[in-house]
Coordinates of C-alpha atoms in Angstrom, one line a residue:
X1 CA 66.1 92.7 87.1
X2 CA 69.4 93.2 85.0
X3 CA 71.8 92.4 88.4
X4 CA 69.6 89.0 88.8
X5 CA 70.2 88.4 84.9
X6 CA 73.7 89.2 85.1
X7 CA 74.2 86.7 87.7
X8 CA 71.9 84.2 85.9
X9 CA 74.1 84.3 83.4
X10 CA 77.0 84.3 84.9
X11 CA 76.1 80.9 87.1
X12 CA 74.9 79.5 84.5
X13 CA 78.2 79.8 82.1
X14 CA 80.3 77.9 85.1
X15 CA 77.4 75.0 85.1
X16 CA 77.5 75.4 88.7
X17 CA 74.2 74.3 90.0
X18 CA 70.5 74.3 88.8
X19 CA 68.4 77.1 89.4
X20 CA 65.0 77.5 90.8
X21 CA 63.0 80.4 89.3
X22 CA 60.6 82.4 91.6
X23 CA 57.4 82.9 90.5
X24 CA 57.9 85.5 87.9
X25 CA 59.8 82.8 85.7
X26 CA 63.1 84.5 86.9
X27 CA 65.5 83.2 89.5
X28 CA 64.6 84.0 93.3
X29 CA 67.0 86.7 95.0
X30 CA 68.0 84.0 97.7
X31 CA 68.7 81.0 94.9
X32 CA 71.3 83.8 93.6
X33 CA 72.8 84.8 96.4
X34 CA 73.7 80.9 97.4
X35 CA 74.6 79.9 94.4
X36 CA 77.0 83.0 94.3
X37 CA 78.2 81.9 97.6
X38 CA 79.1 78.8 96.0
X39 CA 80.6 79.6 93.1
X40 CA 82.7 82.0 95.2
X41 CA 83.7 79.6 97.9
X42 CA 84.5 76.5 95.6
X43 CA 87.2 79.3 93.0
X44 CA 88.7 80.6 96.4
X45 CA 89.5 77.1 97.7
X46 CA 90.9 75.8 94.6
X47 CA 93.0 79.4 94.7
X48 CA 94.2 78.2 97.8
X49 CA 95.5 74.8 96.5
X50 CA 97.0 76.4 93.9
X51 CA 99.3 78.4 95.8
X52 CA 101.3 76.0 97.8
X53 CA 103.0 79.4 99.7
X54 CA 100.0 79.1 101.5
X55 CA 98.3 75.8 101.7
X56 CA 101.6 73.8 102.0
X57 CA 103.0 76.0 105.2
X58 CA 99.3 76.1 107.0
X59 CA 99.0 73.0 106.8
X60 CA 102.3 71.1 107.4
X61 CA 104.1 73.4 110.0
X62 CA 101.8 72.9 112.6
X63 CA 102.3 69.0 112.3
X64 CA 105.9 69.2 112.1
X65 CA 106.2 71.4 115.6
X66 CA 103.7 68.8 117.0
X67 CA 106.1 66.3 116.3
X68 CA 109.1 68.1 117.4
X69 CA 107.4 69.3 120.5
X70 CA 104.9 66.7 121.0
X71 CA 105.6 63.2 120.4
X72 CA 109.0 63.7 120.9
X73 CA 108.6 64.2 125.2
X74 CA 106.5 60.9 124.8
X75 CA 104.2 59.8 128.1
X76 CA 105.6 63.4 130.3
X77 CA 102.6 64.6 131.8
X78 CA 101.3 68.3 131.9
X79 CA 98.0 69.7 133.6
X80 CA 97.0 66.2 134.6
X81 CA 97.5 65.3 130.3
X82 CA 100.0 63.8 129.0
X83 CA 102.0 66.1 126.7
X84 CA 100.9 64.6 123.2
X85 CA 97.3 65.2 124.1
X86 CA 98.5 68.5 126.0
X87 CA 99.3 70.2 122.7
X88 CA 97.8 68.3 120.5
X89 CA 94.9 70.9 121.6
X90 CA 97.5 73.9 121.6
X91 CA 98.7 73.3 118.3
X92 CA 95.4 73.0 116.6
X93 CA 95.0 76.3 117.7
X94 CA 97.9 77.3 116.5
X95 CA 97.2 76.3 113.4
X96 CA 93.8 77.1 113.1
X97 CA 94.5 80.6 113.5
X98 CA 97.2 80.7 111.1
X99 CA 95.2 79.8 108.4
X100 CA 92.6 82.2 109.9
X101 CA 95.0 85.3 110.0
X102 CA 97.2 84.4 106.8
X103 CA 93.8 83.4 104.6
X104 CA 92.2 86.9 105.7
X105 CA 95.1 89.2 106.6
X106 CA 97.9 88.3 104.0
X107 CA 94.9 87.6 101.3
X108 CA 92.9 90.6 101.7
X109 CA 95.6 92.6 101.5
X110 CA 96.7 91.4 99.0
X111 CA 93.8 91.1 96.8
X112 CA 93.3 94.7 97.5
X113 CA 96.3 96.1 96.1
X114 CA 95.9 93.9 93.1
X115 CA 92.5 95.5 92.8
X116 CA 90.7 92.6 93.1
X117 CA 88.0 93.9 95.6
X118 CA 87.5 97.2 93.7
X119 CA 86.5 94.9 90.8
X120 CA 84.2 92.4 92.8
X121 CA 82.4 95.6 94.7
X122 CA 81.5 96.6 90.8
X123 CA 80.3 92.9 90.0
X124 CA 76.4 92.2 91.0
X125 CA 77.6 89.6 93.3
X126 CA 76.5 89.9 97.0
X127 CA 79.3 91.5 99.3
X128 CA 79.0 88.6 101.7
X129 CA 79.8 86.4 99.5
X130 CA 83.3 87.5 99.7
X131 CA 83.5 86.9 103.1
X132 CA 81.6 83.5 103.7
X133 CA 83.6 82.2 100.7
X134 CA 86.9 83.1 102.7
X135 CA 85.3 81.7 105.8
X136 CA 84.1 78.2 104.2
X137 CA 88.2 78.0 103.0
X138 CA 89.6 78.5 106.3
X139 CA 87.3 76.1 107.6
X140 CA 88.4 73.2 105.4
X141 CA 91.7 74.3 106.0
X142 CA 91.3 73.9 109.6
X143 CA 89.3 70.6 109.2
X144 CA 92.6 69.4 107.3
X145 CA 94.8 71.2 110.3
X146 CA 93.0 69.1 112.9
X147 CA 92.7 65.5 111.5
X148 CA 96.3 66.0 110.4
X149 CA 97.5 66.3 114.0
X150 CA 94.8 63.8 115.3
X151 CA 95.9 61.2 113.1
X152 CA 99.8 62.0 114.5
X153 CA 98.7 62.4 118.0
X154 CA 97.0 58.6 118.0
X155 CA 99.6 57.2 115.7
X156 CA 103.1 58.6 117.4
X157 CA 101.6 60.0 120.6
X158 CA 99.4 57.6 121.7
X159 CA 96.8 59.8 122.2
X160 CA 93.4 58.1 123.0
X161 CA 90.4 59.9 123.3
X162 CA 86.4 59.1 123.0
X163 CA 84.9 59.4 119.5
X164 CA 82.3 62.7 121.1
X165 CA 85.6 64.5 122.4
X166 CA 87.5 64.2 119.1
X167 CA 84.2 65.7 117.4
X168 CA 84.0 68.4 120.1
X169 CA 87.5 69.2 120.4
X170 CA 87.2 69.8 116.1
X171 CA 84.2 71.4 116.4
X172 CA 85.7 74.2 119.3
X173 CA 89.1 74.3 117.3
X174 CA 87.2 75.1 113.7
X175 CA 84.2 77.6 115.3
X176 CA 87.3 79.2 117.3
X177 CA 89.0 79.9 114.4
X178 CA 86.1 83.0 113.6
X179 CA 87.2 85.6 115.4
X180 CA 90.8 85.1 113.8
X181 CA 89.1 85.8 110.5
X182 CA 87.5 88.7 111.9
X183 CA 91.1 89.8 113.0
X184 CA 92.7 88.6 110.0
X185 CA 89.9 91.2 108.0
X186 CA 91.1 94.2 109.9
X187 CA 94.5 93.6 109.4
X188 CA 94.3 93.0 105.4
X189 CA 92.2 96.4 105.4
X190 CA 93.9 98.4 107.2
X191 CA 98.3 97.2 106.6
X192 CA 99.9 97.6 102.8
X193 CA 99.7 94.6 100.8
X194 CA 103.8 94.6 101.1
X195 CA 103.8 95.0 104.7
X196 CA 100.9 92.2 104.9
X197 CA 102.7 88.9 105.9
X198 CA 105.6 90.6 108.3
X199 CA 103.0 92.0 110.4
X200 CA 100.8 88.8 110.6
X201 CA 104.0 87.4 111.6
X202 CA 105.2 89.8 114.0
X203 CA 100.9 89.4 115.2
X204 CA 100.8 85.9 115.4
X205 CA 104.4 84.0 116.5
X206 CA 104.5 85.8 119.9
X207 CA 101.3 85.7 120.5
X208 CA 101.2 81.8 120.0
X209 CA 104.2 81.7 122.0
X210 CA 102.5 84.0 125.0
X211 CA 99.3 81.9 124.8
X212 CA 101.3 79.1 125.8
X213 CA 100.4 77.2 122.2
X214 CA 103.9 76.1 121.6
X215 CA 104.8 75.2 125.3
X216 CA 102.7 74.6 128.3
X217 CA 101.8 77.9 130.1
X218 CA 103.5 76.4 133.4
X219 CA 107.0 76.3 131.6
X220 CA 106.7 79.7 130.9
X221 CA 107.9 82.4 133.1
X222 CA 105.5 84.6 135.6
X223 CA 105.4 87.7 133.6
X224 CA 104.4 85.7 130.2
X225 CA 101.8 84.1 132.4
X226 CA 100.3 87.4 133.6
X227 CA 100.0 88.5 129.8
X228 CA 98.1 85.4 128.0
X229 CA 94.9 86.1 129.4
X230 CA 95.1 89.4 127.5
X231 CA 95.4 87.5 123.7
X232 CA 93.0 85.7 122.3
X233 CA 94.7 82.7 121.4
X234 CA 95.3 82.1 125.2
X235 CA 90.9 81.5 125.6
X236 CA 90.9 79.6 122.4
X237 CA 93.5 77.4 123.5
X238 CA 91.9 77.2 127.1
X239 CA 88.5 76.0 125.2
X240 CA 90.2 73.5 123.6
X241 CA 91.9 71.7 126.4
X242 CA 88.6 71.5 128.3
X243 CA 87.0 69.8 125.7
X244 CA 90.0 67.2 126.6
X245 CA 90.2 67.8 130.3
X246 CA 92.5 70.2 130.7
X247 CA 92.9 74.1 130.8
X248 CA 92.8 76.8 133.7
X249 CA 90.0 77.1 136.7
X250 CA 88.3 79.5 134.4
X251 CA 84.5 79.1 133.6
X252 CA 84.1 77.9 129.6
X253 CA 81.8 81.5 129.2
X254 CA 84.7 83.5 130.0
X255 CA 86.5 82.3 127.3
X256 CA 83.6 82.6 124.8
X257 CA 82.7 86.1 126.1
X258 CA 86.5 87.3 125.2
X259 CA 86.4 85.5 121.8
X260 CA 83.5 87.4 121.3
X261 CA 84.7 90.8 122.4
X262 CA 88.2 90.4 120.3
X263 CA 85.7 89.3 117.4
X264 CA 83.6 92.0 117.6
X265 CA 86.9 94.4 118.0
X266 CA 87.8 93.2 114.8
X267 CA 84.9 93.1 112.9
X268 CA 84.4 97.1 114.1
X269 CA 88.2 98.1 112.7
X270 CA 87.3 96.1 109.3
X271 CA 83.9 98.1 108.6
X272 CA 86.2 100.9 109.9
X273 CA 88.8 100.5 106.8
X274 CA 86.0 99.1 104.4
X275 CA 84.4 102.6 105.0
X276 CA 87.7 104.4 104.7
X277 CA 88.0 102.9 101.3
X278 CA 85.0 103.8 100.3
X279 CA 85.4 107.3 100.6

């Protein structure tokens, strides 16, 4: 009764959203629980705007090696695409899992050494709020990522796709971006807040480069070929070309099996840490 109060109370003061009381006069557990969701979602994205360190680079780098990479070889053709559309796919999942890794790696970590997640474990407010609030972020940010480079790829690139393939290609770049997070959580549970950022970066620049996100697999030479299908960008990047008529032979559940299995990975070395506190 007092935790329900409490976090009453506490909704209430931010004039987030109406409540709906159960039947006891009091508000139901679940009505809580979203509106905490909320409230935590909507104060973590507009912690996210306010540090341009983060939104400004997540956002802008992956249009600005689009462009440099992209539009600027024009009409050349790659995989039976032609190289704007080619990595217009790549680069959203480049960027995609940036904000992914960097929102839940670099954050986490960091929040934790400020203390912050000691001091939310002790609030009534659910655990999972925490971690849908981060997810709902690096959705939008993605959302962002995406139309950015769509709108470049049909402006500069002449990219010309059908309106259900621009809404499936978003929809496989933003779900794909999931088991990133669950990555992302390890890492900010497991790495010094210092050491955060350099190891995301040391994580994620070769691995976008071995997935063949920054240049076409078939540039790249035999041995990096032989590695991609080991990294998890590779199969994200491979689901988003099919939804555009591209990517390898491979059968689309292969890809979603090892998304799965990396997500799972991840998720297991997060409780892993998150127990390891605890103790």
């Amino acid at each position: 009764m007092t935790r329900h109060v409490l976090e009453l109370d506490a909704t209430r003061a931010e004039g987030a959203l109406p409540h709906r009381e159960g039947h006891n006069g009091h508000p139901s557990p679940m009505s809580l629980a979203v509106r905490a969701c909320v409230l935590e979602a909507k104060y973590e994205l507009l912690k996210a705007l306010r540090m341009p360190a983060f939104a400004i680079p997540a956002i802008v780098f992956p249009a600005m090696f689009y462009v440099l990479f992209g539009v600027a070889f024009g009409s050349r053709g790659v995989a039976g695409l032609t190289m704007p559309t080619y990595l217009l796919a790549t680069y959203g999942a480049f960027g995609v899992i940036g904000a992914s890794l960097f929102a839940f790696g670099v954050g986490v970590a960091v929040e934790r050494g400020h203390g912050w997640l000691t001091l939310k474990r002790a609030t009534p407010m659910p655990p999972a709020s925490f971690l849908l609030a981060k997810l709902a972020m690096c959705a939008l940010f993605s959302v962002a990522i995406v139309a950015l480079l769509a709108t470049l790829g049909v402006t500069l690139g002449g990219v010309r796709l059908a309106a259900p393939t621009w809404t499936l290609l978003m929809c496989t770049l933003v779900a794909g971006a999931v088991p990133f997070c669950a990555l992302g959580l390890a890492l900010g549970l497991l790495v010094a807040p210092s050491a955060a950022a350099p190891i995301a970066n040391l994580v994620y620049l070769p691995m976008a480069f071995a997935s063949g996100l920054w240049i076409p697999l078939e540039a790249l030479p035999a041995v990096v070929r032989s590695i991609a299908p080991w990294l998890p960008a590779y199969h994200l990047a491979q689901l988003a070309l099919k939804t555009i008529g591209g990517g390898a032979d491979a059968p689309v559940w292969s890809h979603v099996a090892a998304l799965l299995g990396f997500a799972l990975a991840g998720l297991g070395v997060a409780l892993y840490a998150y127990r390891r506190q605890e103790e």
